[in-house]
């Protein structure tokens, strides 16, 4: 061993190199970070060059290009290529149509995609010829009217002590609906009026309400068993007040 010989005879230590290896210096966190950053930059550069050569990435999406001039240039080339492709497609379709007409055939036409022709069949959808649907419609309150088995007959009345302007609105309603008749409310309540209307074979009852001499509500009831609905009325315009009427 050279070191042991040098210790025994210091004169022989000159010219001899120690065979003991120096310990490796460990890399600090900053050096490791710089190395990872360098590798990441190299990989990104390789990926960019690969996508540019393959026609994908930045070329298909110019927004990835940071340089404004280069981005504008690539975008212009993409637009020109797209226009050229569309011209070629139109020329091909036109050529096929001419050939079909020459052969006495009907040219192919592109069918527009709609919700109806692109809808996927779902077994939970209700079909038009469903037996349950027919049963529900047969038991509906308005089934006889929709089937034209019963002619609607409407009674129109108002709240107690109506204003003069409400009668003008009643006149317009009677002109709109056939078989509509007005009966004064007097002091009867709605329940008594419904019984009277049912005895007179009326099918519907309309009760008009008003506030500050302006019609603001309408109750429509199906006789004799309902249903009954309330509608809010606003911005009433009498036909006589319409221009050119």
mmCIF file of N, CA, C and O in Angstrom, residues 51-124:
data_model
loop_
_atom_site.group_PDB
_atom_site.id
_atom_site.type_symbol
_atom_site.label_atom_id
_atom_site.label_comp_id
_atom_site.label_asym_id
_atom_site.label_seq_id
_atom_site.Cartn_x
_atom_site.Cartn_y
_atom_site.Cartn_z
ATOM 1 N N UNK A 51 -44.875 17.768 -33.432
ATOM 2 C CA UNK A 51 -46.241 18.151 -33.812
ATOM 3 C C UNK A 51 -46.251 19.047 -35.041
ATOM 4 O O UNK A 51 -47.149 18.963 -35.874
ATOM 5 N N UNK A 52 -45.231 19.908 -35.171
ATOM 6 C CA UNK A 52 -45.175 20.765 -36.350
ATOM 7 C C UNK A 52 -44.928 19.950 -37.605
ATOM 8 O O UNK A 52 -45.477 20.220 -38.658
ATOM 9 N N UNK A 53 -44.102 18.911 -37.501
ATOM 10 C CA UNK A 53 -43.852 18.059 -38.654
ATOM 11 C C UNK A 53 -45.055 17.206 -38.982
ATOM 12 O O UNK A 53 -45.351 16.941 -40.140
ATOM 13 N N UNK A 54 -45.778 16.762 -37.964
ATOM 14 C CA UNK A 54 -46.909 15.880 -38.189
ATOM 15 C C UNK A 54 -48.175 16.601 -38.583
ATOM 16 O O UNK A 54 -49.169 15.975 -38.905
ATOM 17 N N UNK A 55 -48.210 17.932 -38.523
ATOM 18 C CA UNK A 55 -49.394 18.671 -38.933
ATOM 19 C C UNK A 55 -50.442 18.782 -37.845
ATOM 20 O O UNK A 55 -51.574 19.125 -38.115
ATOM 21 N N UNK A 56 -50.125 18.467 -36.609
ATOM 22 C CA UNK A 56 -51.071 18.592 -35.513
ATOM 23 C C UNK A 56 -50.500 19.562 -34.495
ATOM 24 O O UNK A 56 -49.387 20.069 -34.643
ATOM 25 N N UNK A 57 -51.207 19.773 -33.437
ATOM 26 C CA UNK A 57 -50.703 20.642 -32.376
ATOM 27 C C UNK A 57 -50.819 22.090 -32.752
ATOM 28 O O UNK A 57 -51.910 22.623 -32.962
ATOM 29 N N UNK A 58 -49.654 22.787 -32.861
ATOM 30 C CA UNK A 58 -49.654 24.223 -33.111
ATOM 31 C C UNK A 58 -50.199 24.567 -34.481
ATOM 32 O O UNK A 58 -50.823 25.608 -34.668
ATOM 33 N N UNK A 59 -49.969 23.698 -35.481
ATOM 34 C CA UNK A 59 -50.471 24.005 -36.822
ATOM 35 C C UNK A 59 -51.991 23.911 -36.886
ATOM 36 O O UNK A 59 -52.638 24.673 -37.586
ATOM 37 N N UNK A 60 -52.572 22.928 -36.184
ATOM 38 C CA UNK A 60 -54.022 22.808 -36.177
ATOM 39 C C UNK A 60 -54.676 23.740 -35.177
ATOM 40 O O UNK A 60 -55.855 24.032 -35.282
ATOM 41 N N UNK A 61 -53.905 24.223 -34.211
ATOM 42 C CA UNK A 61 -54.419 25.150 -33.204
ATOM 43 C C UNK A 61 -53.427 26.295 -33.051
ATOM 44 O O UNK A 61 -52.534 26.244 -32.201
ATOM 45 N N UNK A 62 -53.517 27.334 -33.893
ATOM 46 C CA UNK A 62 -52.520 28.420 -33.857
ATOM 47 C C UNK A 62 -52.475 29.173 -32.538
ATOM 48 O O UNK A 62 -51.516 29.899 -32.308
ATOM 49 N N UNK A 63 -53.485 29.032 -31.702
ATOM 50 C CA UNK A 63 -53.457 29.746 -30.425
ATOM 51 C C UNK A 63 -52.324 29.276 -29.526
ATOM 52 O O UNK A 63 -51.960 29.972 -28.573
ATOM 53 N N UNK A 64 -51.729 28.096 -29.825
ATOM 54 C CA UNK A 64 -50.601 27.615 -29.038
ATOM 55 C C UNK A 64 -49.301 28.338 -29.380
ATOM 56 O O UNK A 64 -48.335 28.254 -28.619
ATOM 57 N N UNK A 65 -49.270 29.018 -30.533
ATOM 58 C CA UNK A 65 -48.067 29.739 -30.944
ATOM 59 C C UNK A 65 -48.029 31.081 -30.229
ATOM 60 O O UNK A 65 -48.972 31.869 -30.311
ATOM 61 N N UNK A 66 -46.926 31.349 -29.537
ATOM 62 C CA UNK A 66 -46.827 32.580 -28.748
ATOM 63 C C UNK A 66 -46.452 33.779 -29.606
ATOM 64 O O UNK A 66 -46.839 34.905 -29.298
ATOM 65 N N UNK A 67 -45.673 33.554 -30.658
ATOM 66 C CA UNK A 67 -45.266 34.652 -31.520
ATOM 67 C C UNK A 67 -46.465 35.127 -32.343
ATOM 68 O O UNK A 67 -47.092 34.342 -33.055
ATOM 69 N N UNK A 68 -46.756 36.421 -32.256
ATOM 70 C CA UNK A 68 -47.948 36.954 -32.907
ATOM 71 C C UNK A 68 -47.845 36.877 -34.426
ATOM 72 O O UNK A 68 -48.801 36.490 -35.108
ATOM 73 N N UNK A 69 -46.677 37.218 -34.981
ATOM 74 C CA UNK A 69 -46.512 37.214 -36.438
ATOM 75 C C UNK A 69 -46.601 35.799 -36.979
ATOM 76 O O UNK A 69 -47.283 35.527 -37.972
ATOM 77 N N UNK A 70 -45.923 34.873 -36.282
ATOM 78 C CA UNK A 70 -45.955 33.481 -36.720
ATOM 79 C C UNK A 70 -47.358 32.895 -36.585
ATOM 80 O O UNK A 70 -47.828 32.143 -37.448
ATOM 81 N N UNK A 71 -48.055 33.240 -35.484
ATOM 82 C CA UNK A 71 -49.414 32.756 -35.277
ATOM 83 C C UNK A 71 -50.341 33.253 -36.386
ATOM 84 O O UNK A 71 -51.172 32.507 -36.908
ATOM 85 N N UNK A 72 -50.200 34.519 -36.757
ATOM 86 C CA UNK A 72 -51.028 35.074 -37.829
ATOM 87 C C UNK A 72 -50.729 34.406 -39.159
ATOM 88 O O UNK A 72 -51.627 34.130 -39.963
ATOM 89 N N UNK A 73 -49.464 34.105 -39.402
ATOM 90 C CA UNK A 73 -49.078 33.456 -40.650
ATOM 91 C C UNK A 73 -49.655 32.043 -40.746
ATOM 92 O O UNK A 73 -50.206 31.648 -41.780
ATOM 93 N N UNK A 74 -49.548 31.287 -39.632
ATOM 94 C CA UNK A 74 -50.081 29.923 -39.630
ATOM 95 C C UNK A 74 -51.597 29.936 -39.773
ATOM 96 O O UNK A 74 -52.182 29.114 -40.483
ATOM 97 N N UNK A 75 -52.250 30.893 -39.118
ATOM 98 C CA UNK A 75 -53.708 30.992 -39.213
ATOM 99 C C UNK A 75 -54.151 31.302 -40.638
ATOM 100 O O UNK A 75 -55.131 30.746 -41.143
ATOM 101 N N UNK A 76 -53.426 32.182 -41.323
ATOM 102 C CA UNK A 76 -53.758 32.481 -42.704
ATOM 103 C C UNK A 76 -53.600 31.278 -43.608
ATOM 104 O O UNK A 76 -54.438 31.024 -44.490
ATOM 105 N N UNK A 77 -52.525 30.502 -43.402
ATOM 106 C CA UNK A 77 -52.337 29.289 -44.203
ATOM 107 C C UNK A 77 -53.445 28.274 -43.953
ATOM 108 O O UNK A 77 -53.920 27.603 -44.885
ATOM 109 N N UNK A 78 -53.894 28.155 -42.690
ATOM 110 C CA UNK A 78 -54.982 27.230 -42.382
ATOM 111 C C UNK A 78 -56.277 27.640 -43.071
ATOM 112 O O UNK A 78 -57.022 26.804 -43.585
ATOM 113 N N UNK A 79 -56.556 28.942 -43.098
ATOM 114 C CA UNK A 79 -57.775 29.416 -43.749
ATOM 115 C C UNK A 79 -57.732 29.144 -45.246
ATOM 116 O O UNK A 79 -58.736 28.727 -45.850
ATOM 117 N N UNK A 80 -56.586 29.389 -45.860
ATOM 118 C CA UNK A 80 -56.458 29.140 -47.301
ATOM 119 C C UNK A 80 -56.637 27.660 -47.608
ATOM 120 O O UNK A 80 -57.325 27.274 -48.559
ATOM 121 N N UNK A 81 -56.024 26.790 -46.776
ATOM 122 C CA UNK A 81 -56.164 25.345 -46.989
ATOM 123 C C UNK A 81 -57.603 24.891 -46.798
ATOM 124 O O UNK A 81 -58.103 24.032 -47.537
ATOM 125 N N UNK A 82 -58.297 25.494 -45.819
ATOM 126 C CA UNK A 82 -59.694 25.132 -45.576
ATOM 127 C C UNK A 82 -60.578 25.543 -46.751
ATOM 128 O O UNK A 82 -61.465 24.793 -47.184
ATOM 129 N N UNK A 83 -60.344 26.741 -47.296
ATOM 130 C CA UNK A 83 -61.125 27.194 -48.440
ATOM 131 C C UNK A 83 -60.877 26.314 -49.661
ATOM 132 O O UNK A 83 -61.805 25.980 -50.403
ATOM 133 N N UNK A 84 -59.634 25.925 -49.849
ATOM 134 C CA UNK A 84 -59.312 25.055 -50.972
ATOM 135 C C UNK A 84 -59.995 23.707 -50.834
ATOM 136 O O UNK A 84 -60.543 23.159 -51.805
ATOM 137 N N UNK A 85 -60.000 23.174 -49.620
ATOM 138 C CA UNK A 85 -60.661 21.885 -49.380
ATOM 139 C C UNK A 85 -62.158 21.984 -49.631
ATOM 140 O O UNK A 85 -62.768 21.085 -50.233
ATOM 141 N N UNK A 86 -62.782 23.084 -49.196
ATOM 142 C CA UNK A 86 -64.221 23.255 -49.425
ATOM 143 C C UNK A 86 -64.537 23.399 -50.910
ATOM 144 O O UNK A 86 -65.563 22.876 -51.383
ATOM 145 N N UNK A 87 -63.673 24.120 -51.659
ATOM 146 C CA UNK A 87 -63.886 24.239 -53.105
ATOM 147 C C UNK A 87 -63.796 22.890 -53.789
ATOM 148 O O UNK A 87 -64.586 22.579 -54.691
ATOM 149 N N UNK A 88 -62.848 22.084 -53.357
ATOM 150 C CA UNK A 88 -62.715 20.757 -53.955
ATOM 151 C C UNK A 88 -63.924 19.885 -53.642
ATOM 152 O O UNK A 88 -64.404 19.131 -54.502
ATOM 153 N N UNK A 89 -64.447 19.990 -52.418
ATOM 154 C CA UNK A 89 -65.633 19.207 -52.059
ATOM 155 C C UNK A 89 -66.837 19.631 -52.892
ATOM 156 O O UNK A 89 -67.595 18.790 -53.393
ATOM 157 N N UNK A 90 -67.029 20.947 -53.043
ATOM 158 C CA UNK A 90 -68.159 21.427 -53.841
ATOM 159 C C UNK A 90 -68.020 21.017 -55.309
ATOM 160 O O UNK A 90 -69.011 20.659 -55.961
ATOM 161 N N UNK A 91 -66.790 21.065 -55.815
ATOM 162 C CA UNK A 91 -66.574 20.650 -57.198
ATOM 163 C C UNK A 91 -66.862 19.165 -57.374
ATOM 164 O O UNK A 91 -67.456 18.751 -58.383
ATOM 165 N N UNK A 92 -66.496 18.353 -56.389
ATOM 166 C CA UNK A 92 -66.769 16.918 -56.471
ATOM 167 C C UNK A 92 -68.265 16.638 -56.439
ATOM 168 O O UNK A 92 -68.782 15.822 -57.209
ATOM 169 N N UNK A 93 -68.992 17.329 -55.543
ATOM 170 C CA UNK A 93 -70.441 17.142 -55.450
ATOM 171 C C UNK A 93 -71.118 17.588 -56.751
ATOM 172 O O UNK A 93 -72.043 16.930 -57.254
ATOM 173 N N UNK A 94 -70.653 18.702 -57.309
ATOM 174 C CA UNK A 94 -71.236 19.203 -58.551
ATOM 175 C C UNK A 94 -70.981 18.224 -59.704
ATOM 176 O O UNK A 94 -71.861 17.970 -60.537
ATOM 177 N N UNK A 95 -69.783 17.657 -59.723
ATOM 178 C CA UNK A 95 -69.450 16.698 -60.776
ATOM 179 C C UNK A 95 -70.303 15.439 -60.677
ATOM 180 O O UNK A 95 -70.812 14.923 -61.681
ATOM 181 N N UNK A 96 -70.492 14.960 -59.441
ATOM 182 C CA UNK A 96 -71.323 13.770 -59.253
ATOM 183 C C UNK A 96 -72.774 14.045 -59.636
ATOM 184 O O UNK A 96 -73.453 13.176 -60.192
ATOM 185 N N UNK A 97 -73.276 15.250 -59.337
ATOM 186 C CA UNK A 97 -74.655 15.585 -59.699
ATOM 187 C C UNK A 97 -74.828 15.615 -61.211
ATOM 188 O O UNK A 97 -75.837 15.130 -61.759
ATOM 189 N N UNK A 98 -73.843 16.180 -61.919
ATOM 190 C CA UNK A 98 -73.922 16.226 -63.379
ATOM 191 C C UNK A 98 -73.898 14.814 -63.964
ATOM 192 O O UNK A 98 -74.646 14.485 -64.896
ATOM 193 N N UNK A 99 -73.043 13.954 -63.411
ATOM 194 C CA UNK A 99 -72.972 12.572 -63.898
ATOM 195 C C UNK A 99 -74.284 11.831 -63.629
ATOM 196 O O UNK A 99 -74.743 11.041 -64.465
ATOM 197 N N UNK A 100 -74.899 12.071 -62.448
ATOM 198 C CA UNK A 100 -76.156 11.399 -62.136
ATOM 199 C C UNK A 100 -77.269 11.844 -63.076
ATOM 200 O O UNK A 100 -78.085 11.037 -63.532
ATOM 201 N N UNK A 101 -77.325 13.145 -63.389
ATOM 202 C CA UNK A 101 -78.352 13.637 -64.313
ATOM 203 C C UNK A 101 -78.129 13.063 -65.707
ATOM 204 O O UNK A 101 -79.087 12.715 -66.425
ATOM 205 N N UNK A 102 -76.866 12.936 -66.114
ATOM 206 C CA UNK A 102 -76.574 12.366 -67.425
ATOM 207 C C UNK A 102 -76.996 10.906 -67.520
ATOM 208 O O UNK A 102 -77.410 10.441 -68.595
ATOM 209 N N UNK A 103 -76.917 10.193 -66.383
ATOM 210 C CA UNK A 103 -77.340 8.791 -66.369
ATOM 211 C C UNK A 103 -78.829 8.629 -66.093
ATOM 212 O O UNK A 103 -79.323 7.503 -66.013
ATOM 213 N N UNK A 104 -79.556 9.732 -65.945
ATOM 214 C CA UNK A 104 -80.985 9.669 -65.678
ATOM 215 C C UNK A 104 -81.325 9.319 -64.245
ATOM 216 O O UNK A 104 -82.420 8.821 -63.965
ATOM 217 N N UNK A 105 -80.410 9.578 -63.316
ATOM 218 C CA UNK A 105 -80.629 9.284 -61.907
ATOM 219 C C UNK A 105 -80.830 10.571 -61.128
ATOM 220 O O UNK A 105 -80.530 11.672 -61.603
ATOM 221 N N UNK A 106 -81.350 10.409 -59.930
ATOM 222 C CA UNK A 106 -81.580 11.556 -59.066
ATOM 223 C C UNK A 106 -80.295 11.867 -58.299
ATOM 224 O O UNK A 106 -79.716 10.985 -57.670
ATOM 225 N N UNK A 107 -79.789 13.081 -58.351
ATOM 226 C CA UNK A 107 -78.546 13.390 -57.635
ATOM 227 C C UNK A 107 -78.724 13.286 -56.125
ATOM 228 O O UNK A 107 -79.801 13.551 -55.589
ATOM 229 N N UNK A 108 -77.654 12.881 -55.468
ATOM 230 C CA UNK A 108 -77.692 12.739 -54.015
ATOM 231 C C UNK A 108 -77.736 14.116 -53.357
ATOM 232 O O UNK A 108 -77.006 15.021 -53.751
ATOM 233 N N UNK A 109 -78.579 14.223 -52.362
ATOM 234 C CA UNK A 109 -78.698 15.474 -51.622
ATOM 235 C C UNK A 109 -78.418 15.221 -50.156
ATOM 236 O O UNK A 109 -78.871 14.227 -49.600
ATOM 237 N N UNK A 110 -77.685 16.131 -49.578
ATOM 238 C CA UNK A 110 -77.315 15.993 -48.174
ATOM 239 C C UNK A 110 -78.525 16.268 -47.285
ATOM 240 O O UNK A 110 -79.187 17.300 -47.427
ATOM 241 N N UNK A 111 -78.808 15.330 -46.409
ATOM 242 C CA UNK A 111 -79.943 15.458 -45.497
ATOM 243 C C UNK A 111 -79.474 16.178 -44.237
ATOM 244 O O UNK A 111 -78.492 15.788 -43.608
ATOM 245 N N UNK A 112 -80.172 17.247 -43.902
ATOM 246 C CA UNK A 112 -79.810 18.011 -42.701
ATOM 247 C C UNK A 112 -80.107 17.203 -41.447
ATOM 248 O O UNK A 112 -81.119 16.506 -41.365
ATOM 249 N N UNK A 113 -79.213 17.301 -40.484
ATOM 250 C CA UNK A 113 -79.400 16.589 -39.223
ATOM 251 C C UNK A 113 -80.348 17.381 -38.315
ATOM 252 O O UNK A 113 -80.133 18.573 -38.077
ATOM 253 N N UNK A 114 -81.380 16.714 -37.861
ATOM 254 C CA UNK A 114 -82.342 17.326 -36.952
ATOM 255 C C UNK A 114 -82.504 16.436 -35.723
ATOM 256 O O UNK A 114 -81.969 15.327 -35.664
ATOM 257 N N UNK A 115 -83.232 16.941 -34.759
ATOM 258 C CA UNK A 115 -83.477 16.146 -33.555
ATOM 259 C C UNK A 115 -84.332 14.922 -33.857
ATOM 260 O O UNK A 115 -84.210 13.892 -33.191
ATOM 261 N N UNK A 116 -85.185 15.029 -34.874
ATOM 262 C CA UNK A 116 -86.068 13.913 -35.185
ATOM 263 C C UNK A 116 -85.320 12.758 -35.833
ATOM 264 O O UNK A 116 -85.500 11.602 -35.459
ATOM 265 N N UNK A 117 -84.467 13.060 -36.849
ATOM 266 C CA UNK A 117 -83.799 11.965 -37.542
ATOM 267 C C UNK A 117 -82.528 11.487 -36.854
ATOM 268 O O UNK A 117 -81.935 10.495 -37.266
ATOM 269 N N UNK A 118 -82.066 12.204 -35.817
ATOM 270 C CA UNK A 118 -80.894 11.750 -35.067
ATOM 271 C C UNK A 118 -81.249 11.233 -33.681
ATOM 272 O O UNK A 118 -80.356 10.922 -32.898
ATOM 273 N N UNK A 119 -82.539 11.168 -33.388
ATOM 274 C CA UNK A 119 -82.959 10.723 -32.059
ATOM 275 C C UNK A 119 -82.777 9.214 -31.934
ATOM 276 O O UNK A 119 -83.103 8.444 -32.841
ATOM 277 N N UNK A 120 -82.255 8.787 -30.798
ATOM 278 C CA UNK A 120 -82.052 7.364 -30.519
ATOM 279 C C UNK A 120 -83.333 6.809 -29.905
ATOM 280 O O UNK A 120 -83.930 7.418 -29.011
ATOM 281 N N UNK A 121 -83.749 5.653 -30.402
ATOM 282 C CA UNK A 121 -84.967 5.029 -29.893
ATOM 283 C C UNK A 121 -84.812 4.684 -28.415
ATOM 284 O O UNK A 121 -83.827 4.054 -28.007
ATOM 285 N N UNK A 122 -85.789 5.126 -27.642
ATOM 286 C CA UNK A 122 -85.782 4.875 -26.203
ATOM 287 C C UNK A 122 -87.067 4.129 -25.850
ATOM 288 O O UNK A 122 -88.164 4.614 -26.149
ATOM 289 N N UNK A 123 -86.951 2.973 -25.229
ATOM 290 C CA UNK A 123 -88.181 2.217 -24.909
ATOM 291 C C UNK A 123 -89.064 2.912 -23.887
ATOM 292 O O UNK A 123 -90.235 2.564 -23.742
ATOM 293 N N UNK A 124 -88.519 3.920 -23.164
ATOM 294 C CA UNK A 124 -89.337 4.617 -22.171
ATOM 295 C C UNK A 124 -90.204 5.709 -22.794
ATOM 296 O O UNK A 124 -91.056 6.263 -22.109
#
